[in-house]
Amino acid sequence: MNISSAIFECSAPDLDSCPDESLPEFAFIGRSNVGKSSLLNLLAGKEALARVSPTPGFTKLINFFNIDKTWRLVDLPGYGFAQVARAHSARFNKAVSNYLRDRKNLTCVFALFDSGLTPQMIDLEFVEWLARHSVPFVMVFTKTDKVTQSEVQANIAAFTDRIGPWFETLPPVFTCSSKNKQGRAELLGIIGECLAAIQAKAELEPAEPAPPEEVKAASSKASNKAKRKRSDPSCPW
Ligand SMILES: Nc1nc2c(ncn2[C@@H]2O[C@H](COP(=O)(O)OP(=O)(O)OP(=O)(O)O)[C@@H](O)[C@H]2O)c(=O)[nH]1
Ligand SMILES: [Mg+2]
């Protein structure tokens, strides 16, 4: 898929301030510093579109980027960085969870995890939250340039083993490195599939956008399976 234009549209502190719901949206979420803004730039093909920083908790608002005037990439604030959670109290946590749960044109979430880390409790709990709320998502393991292929594969296997019981069909798994541009084609491919599915559905019945079957099936089955309660109510989502 080719991208001709990628333009910053607006920033929103909460769901009510988000732009109209006319365009399909693809959102990036994950722990602070996992590489959300960097991956967004890689996919958009513009290095300085979303602001990148080594300081965790850098992205503090919901940032919308208009792609080819037909869809949007959405950069979300990260979770798991105590200072941000404290500084902005419940507002951002609520903004992100409201966006993920209630945004009608949210087509697919890219849930990012550091490929160099063994499964982190906060990430596992977040996947469970996504599953429980039937949010359609794919998993993206980032920063593959920093570790060996075998470490990446071992960490992915450990992660999918942990979340496996919550799903009948596991959501698709991708890897990426914004540093060496690995994974761009595959992730743009899934966006292309989602957009094609929306287009096909619109031709049949002019209704709200839907994710492709593989993404939808994985999350909806999970929502029935993952019934455990969130252990920590102060989690940033
Ligand atoms: N080696 C390597 N570094 C990366 C990669 N992706 C991001 N980084 C670095 O990781 C740091 C955080 O990147 P960001 O893209 O700002 O991460 P983020 O998830 O948006 O962070 P917050 O907005 O703070 O939640 C920066 O120093 C990036 O240069 C990658 O694929 N490889
Ligand atoms: Mg960021």
JSON list of N, CA and C in Angstrom, two decimals, residues 196-234:
[
{"chain": "A", "resi": 196, "resn": "ALA", "atom": "N", "xyz": [-9.96, -2.52, 2.89]},
{"chain": "A", "resi": 196, "resn": "ALA", "atom": "CA", "xyz": [-10.67, -3.22, 1.82]},
{"chain": "A", "resi": 196, "resn": "ALA", "atom": "C", "xyz": [-11.96, -3.86, 2.36]},
{"chain": "A", "resi": 197, "resn": "ALA", "atom": "N", "xyz": [-11.87, -4.40, 3.60]},
{"chain": "A", "resi": 197, "resn": "ALA", "atom": "CA", "xyz": [-13.06, -5.01, 4.20]},
{"chain": "A", "resi": 197, "resn": "ALA", "atom": "C", "xyz": [-14.14, -3.96, 4.45]},
{"chain": "A", "resi": 198, "resn": "ILE", "atom": "N", "xyz": [-13.72, -2.77, 4.89]},
{"chain": "A", "resi": 198, "resn": "ILE", "atom": "CA", "xyz": [-14.68, -1.68, 5.13]},
{"chain": "A", "resi": 198, "resn": "ILE", "atom": "C", "xyz": [-15.34, -1.28, 3.81]},
{"chain": "A", "resi": 199, "resn": "GLN", "atom": "N", "xyz": [-14.51, -1.16, 2.79]},
{"chain": "A", "resi": 199, "resn": "GLN", "atom": "CA", "xyz": [-15.00, -0.79, 1.46]},
{"chain": "A", "resi": 199, "resn": "GLN", "atom": "C", "xyz": [-16.03, -1.81, 0.96]},
{"chain": "A", "resi": 200, "resn": "ALA", "atom": "N", "xyz": [-15.67, -3.10, 1.11]},
{"chain": "A", "resi": 200, "resn": "ALA", "atom": "CA", "xyz": [-16.56, -4.17, 0.64]},
{"chain": "A", "resi": 200, "resn": "ALA", "atom": "C", "xyz": [-17.88, -4.11, 1.40]},
{"chain": "A", "resi": 201, "resn": "LYS", "atom": "N", "xyz": [-17.80, -3.88, 2.71]},
{"chain": "A", "resi": 201, "resn": "LYS", "atom": "CA", "xyz": [-19.01, -3.82, 3.52]},
{"chain": "A", "resi": 201, "resn": "LYS", "atom": "C", "xyz": [-19.87, -2.62, 3.12]},
{"chain": "A", "resi": 202, "resn": "ALA", "atom": "N", "xyz": [-19.20, -1.49, 2.87]},
{"chain": "A", "resi": 202, "resn": "ALA", "atom": "CA", "xyz": [-19.93, -0.27, 2.49]},
{"chain": "A", "resi": 202, "resn": "ALA", "atom": "C", "xyz": [-20.67, -0.48, 1.17]},
{"chain": "A", "resi": 203, "resn": "GLU", "atom": "N", "xyz": [-20.08, -1.28, 0.28]},
{"chain": "A", "resi": 203, "resn": "GLU", "atom": "CA", "xyz": [-20.74, -1.52, -1.01]},
{"chain": "A", "resi": 203, "resn": "GLU", "atom": "C", "xyz": [-22.00, -2.37, -0.84]},
{"chain": "A", "resi": 204, "resn": "LEU", "atom": "N", "xyz": [-21.96, -3.25, 0.16]},
{"chain": "A", "resi": 204, "resn": "LEU", "atom": "CA", "xyz": [-23.14, -4.09, 0.42]},
{"chain": "A", "resi": 204, "resn": "LEU", "atom": "C", "xyz": [-24.22, -3.32, 1.17]},
{"chain": "A", "resi": 205, "resn": "GLU", "atom": "N", "xyz": [-23.80, -2.66, 2.25]},
{"chain": "A", "resi": 205, "resn": "GLU", "atom": "CA", "xyz": [-24.74, -1.89, 3.07]},
{"chain": "A", "resi": 205, "resn": "GLU", "atom": "C", "xyz": [-24.00, -0.68, 3.62]},
{"chain": "A", "resi": 206, "resn": "PRO", "atom": "N", "xyz": [-24.49, 0.52, 3.38]},
{"chain": "A", "resi": 206, "resn": "PRO", "atom": "CA", "xyz": [-23.80, 1.70, 3.88]},
{"chain": "A", "resi": 206, "resn": "PRO", "atom": "C", "xyz": [-23.92, 1.80, 5.40]},
{"chain": "A", "resi": 207, "resn": "ALA", "atom": "N", "xyz": [-23.04, 1.06, 6.09]},
{"chain": "A", "resi": 207, "resn": "ALA", "atom": "CA", "xyz": [-23.11, 1.02, 7.55]},
{"chain": "A", "resi": 207, "resn": "ALA", "atom": "C", "xyz": [-21.74, 1.32, 8.14]},
{"chain": "A", "resi": 208, "resn": "GLU", "atom": "N", "xyz": [-21.64, 1.14, 9.48]},
{"chain": "A", "resi": 208, "resn": "GLU", "atom": "CA", "xyz": [-20.40, 1.47, 10.17]},
{"chain": "A", "resi": 208, "resn": "GLU", "atom": "C", "xyz": [-19.26, 0.52, 9.78]},
{"chain": "A", "resi": 209, "resn": "PRO", "atom": "N", "xyz": [-17.99, 1.00, 9.87]},
{"chain": "A", "resi": 209, "resn": "PRO", "atom": "CA", "xyz": [-16.85, 0.18, 9.49]},
{"chain": "A", "resi": 209, "resn": "PRO", "atom": "C", "xyz": [-16.69, -1.05, 10.38]},
{"chain": "A", "resi": 210, "resn": "ALA", "atom": "N", "xyz": [-16.16, -2.13, 9.78]},
{"chain": "A", "resi": 210, "resn": "ALA", "atom": "CA", "xyz": [-15.90, -3.35, 10.56]},
{"chain": "A", "resi": 210, "resn": "ALA", "atom": "C", "xyz": [-14.50, -3.85, 10.27]},
{"chain": "A", "resi": 211, "resn": "PRO", "atom": "N", "xyz": [-13.82, -4.42, 11.26]},
{"chain": "A", "resi": 211, "resn": "PRO", "atom": "CA", "xyz": [-12.50, -4.98, 10.99]},
{"chain": "A", "resi": 211, "resn": "PRO", "atom": "C", "xyz": [-12.64, -6.28, 10.20]},
{"chain": "A", "resi": 212, "resn": "PRO", "atom": "N", "xyz": [-11.56, -6.74, 9.56]},
{"chain": "A", "resi": 212, "resn": "PRO", "atom": "CA", "xyz": [-11.66, -8.00, 8.82]},
{"chain": "A", "resi": 212, "resn": "PRO", "atom": "C", "xyz": [-11.93, -9.16, 9.76]},
{"chain": "A", "resi": 213, "resn": "GLU", "atom": "N", "xyz": [-12.44, -10.27, 9.20]},
{"chain": "A", "resi": 213, "resn": "GLU", "atom": "CA", "xyz": [-12.90, -11.38, 10.03]},
{"chain": "A", "resi": 213, "resn": "GLU", "atom": "C", "xyz": [-11.84, -11.90, 10.99]},
{"chain": "A", "resi": 214, "resn": "GLU", "atom": "N", "xyz": [-10.57, -12.00, 10.52]},
{"chain": "A", "resi": 214, "resn": "GLU", "atom": "CA", "xyz": [-9.55, -12.61, 11.37]},
{"chain": "A", "resi": 214, "resn": "GLU", "atom": "C", "xyz": [-9.35, -11.80, 12.66]},
{"chain": "A", "resi": 215, "resn": "VAL", "atom": "N", "xyz": [-9.40, -10.46, 12.54]},
{"chain": "A", "resi": 215, "resn": "VAL", "atom": "CA", "xyz": [-9.21, -9.60, 13.70]},
{"chain": "A", "resi": 215, "resn": "VAL", "atom": "C", "xyz": [-10.44, -9.65, 14.58]},
{"chain": "A", "resi": 216, "resn": "LYS", "atom": "N", "xyz": [-11.62, -9.60, 13.96]},
{"chain": "A", "resi": 216, "resn": "LYS", "atom": "CA", "xyz": [-12.88, -9.58, 14.70]},
{"chain": "A", "resi": 216, "resn": "LYS", "atom": "C", "xyz": [-13.07, -10.88, 15.47]},
{"chain": "A", "resi": 217, "resn": "ALA", "atom": "N", "xyz": [-12.82, -12.01, 14.79]},
{"chain": "A", "resi": 217, "resn": "ALA", "atom": "CA", "xyz": [-13.05, -13.31, 15.41]},
{"chain": "A", "resi": 217, "resn": "ALA", "atom": "C", "xyz": [-12.16, -13.48, 16.63]},
{"chain": "A", "resi": 218, "resn": "ALA", "atom": "N", "xyz": [-10.90, -13.09, 16.50]},
{"chain": "A", "resi": 218, "resn": "ALA", "atom": "CA", "xyz": [-9.97, -13.28, 17.59]},
{"chain": "A", "resi": 218, "resn": "ALA", "atom": "C", "xyz": [-10.43, -12.53, 18.83]},
{"chain": "A", "resi": 219, "resn": "SER", "atom": "N", "xyz": [-10.89, -11.29, 18.65]},
{"chain": "A", "resi": 219, "resn": "SER", "atom": "CA", "xyz": [-11.22, -10.50, 19.82]},
{"chain": "A", "resi": 219, "resn": "SER", "atom": "C", "xyz": [-12.58, -10.88, 20.40]},
{"chain": "A", "resi": 220, "resn": "SER", "atom": "N", "xyz": [-13.56, -11.19, 19.55]},
{"chain": "A", "resi": 220, "resn": "SER", "atom": "CA", "xyz": [-14.88, -11.44, 20.11]},
{"chain": "A", "resi": 220, "resn": "SER", "atom": "C", "xyz": [-14.90, -12.75, 20.89]},
{"chain": "A", "resi": 221, "resn": "LYS", "atom": "N", "xyz": [-14.19, -13.75, 20.41]},
{"chain": "A", "resi": 221, "resn": "LYS", "atom": "CA", "xyz": [-14.14, -15.01, 21.16]},
{"chain": "A", "resi": 221, "resn": "LYS", "atom": "C", "xyz": [-13.45, -14.76, 22.49]},
{"chain": "A", "resi": 222, "resn": "ALA", "atom": "N", "xyz": [-12.41, -13.93, 22.43]},
{"chain": "A", "resi": 222, "resn": "ALA", "atom": "CA", "xyz": [-11.66, -13.65, 23.64]},
{"chain": "A", "resi": 222, "resn": "ALA", "atom": "C", "xyz": [-12.55, -12.99, 24.68]},
{"chain": "A", "resi": 223, "resn": "SER", "atom": "N", "xyz": [-13.46, -12.13, 24.23]},
{"chain": "A", "resi": 223, "resn": "SER", "atom": "CA", "xyz": [-14.27, -11.39, 25.18]},
{"chain": "A", "resi": 223, "resn": "SER", "atom": "C", "xyz": [-15.13, -12.33, 26.02]},
{"chain": "A", "resi": 224, "resn": "ASN", "atom": "N", "xyz": [-15.50, -13.48, 25.45]},
{"chain": "A", "resi": 224, "resn": "ASN", "atom": "CA", "xyz": [-16.27, -14.44, 26.23]},
{"chain": "A", "resi": 224, "resn": "ASN", "atom": "C", "xyz": [-15.38, -15.23, 27.17]},
{"chain": "A", "resi": 225, "resn": "LYS", "atom": "N", "xyz": [-14.12, -15.36, 26.77]},
{"chain": "A", "resi": 225, "resn": "LYS", "atom": "CA", "xyz": [-13.23, -16.23, 27.53]},
{"chain": "A", "resi": 225, "resn": "LYS", "atom": "C", "xyz": [-12.57, -15.50, 28.70]},
{"chain": "A", "resi": 226, "resn": "ALA", "atom": "N", "xyz": [-12.19, -14.24, 28.46]},
{"chain": "A", "resi": 226, "resn": "ALA", "atom": "CA", "xyz": [-11.41, -13.55, 29.47]},
{"chain": "A", "resi": 226, "resn": "ALA", "atom": "C", "xyz": [-12.32, -12.81, 30.43]},
{"chain": "A", "resi": 227, "resn": "LYS", "atom": "N", "xyz": [-12.71, -13.46, 31.48]},
{"chain": "A", "resi": 227, "resn": "LYS", "atom": "CA", "xyz": [-13.68, -12.87, 32.39]},
{"chain": "A", "resi": 227, "resn": "LYS", "atom": "C", "xyz": [-13.03, -12.45, 33.70]},
{"chain": "A", "resi": 228, "resn": "ARG", "atom": "N", "xyz": [-11.70, -12.63, 33.83]},
{"chain": "A", "resi": 228, "resn": "ARG", "atom": "CA", "xyz": [-11.08, -12.28, 35.10]},
{"chain": "A", "resi": 228, "resn": "ARG", "atom": "C", "xyz": [-11.18, -10.78, 35.34]},
{"chain": "A", "resi": 229, "resn": "LYS", "atom": "N", "xyz": [-11.29, -10.40, 36.59]},
{"chain": "A", "resi": 229, "resn": "LYS", "atom": "CA", "xyz": [-11.36, -8.98, 36.91]},
{"chain": "A", "resi": 229, "resn": "LYS", "atom": "C", "xyz": [-9.98, -8.37, 36.87]},
{"chain": "A", "resi": 230, "resn": "ARG", "atom": "N", "xyz": [-9.89, -7.10, 36.46]},
{"chain": "A", "resi": 230, "resn": "ARG", "atom": "CA", "xyz": [-8.62, -6.38, 36.50]},
{"chain": "A", "resi": 230, "resn": "ARG", "atom": "C", "xyz": [-8.20, -6.24, 37.95]},
{"chain": "A", "resi": 231, "resn": "SER", "atom": "N", "xyz": [-6.94, -6.62, 38.22]},
{"chain": "A", "resi": 231, "resn": "SER", "atom": "CA", "xyz": [-6.51, -6.67, 39.61]},
{"chain": "A", "resi": 231, "resn": "SER", "atom": "C", "xyz": [-6.26, -5.27, 40.18]},
{"chain": "A", "resi": 232, "resn": "ASP", "atom": "N", "xyz": [-5.73, -4.37, 39.37]},
{"chain": "A", "resi": 232, "resn": "ASP", "atom": "CA", "xyz": [-5.32, -3.08, 39.90]},
{"chain": "A", "resi": 232, "resn": "ASP", "atom": "C", "xyz": [-6.11, -1.96, 39.25]},
{"chain": "A", "resi": 233, "resn": "PRO", "atom": "N", "xyz": [-7.03, -1.34, 39.98]},
{"chain": "A", "resi": 233, "resn": "PRO", "atom": "CA", "xyz": [-7.86, -0.29, 39.38]},
{"chain": "A", "resi": 233, "resn": "PRO", "atom": "C", "xyz": [-7.09, 0.95, 39.00]},
{"chain": "A", "resi": 234, "resn": "SER", "atom": "N", "xyz": [-5.83, 1.07, 39.46]},
{"chain": "A", "resi": 234, "resn": "SER", "atom": "CA", "xyz": [-5.06, 2.26, 39.10]},
{"chain": "A", "resi": 234, "resn": "SER", "atom": "C", "xyz": [-4.28, 2.08, 37.81]}
]
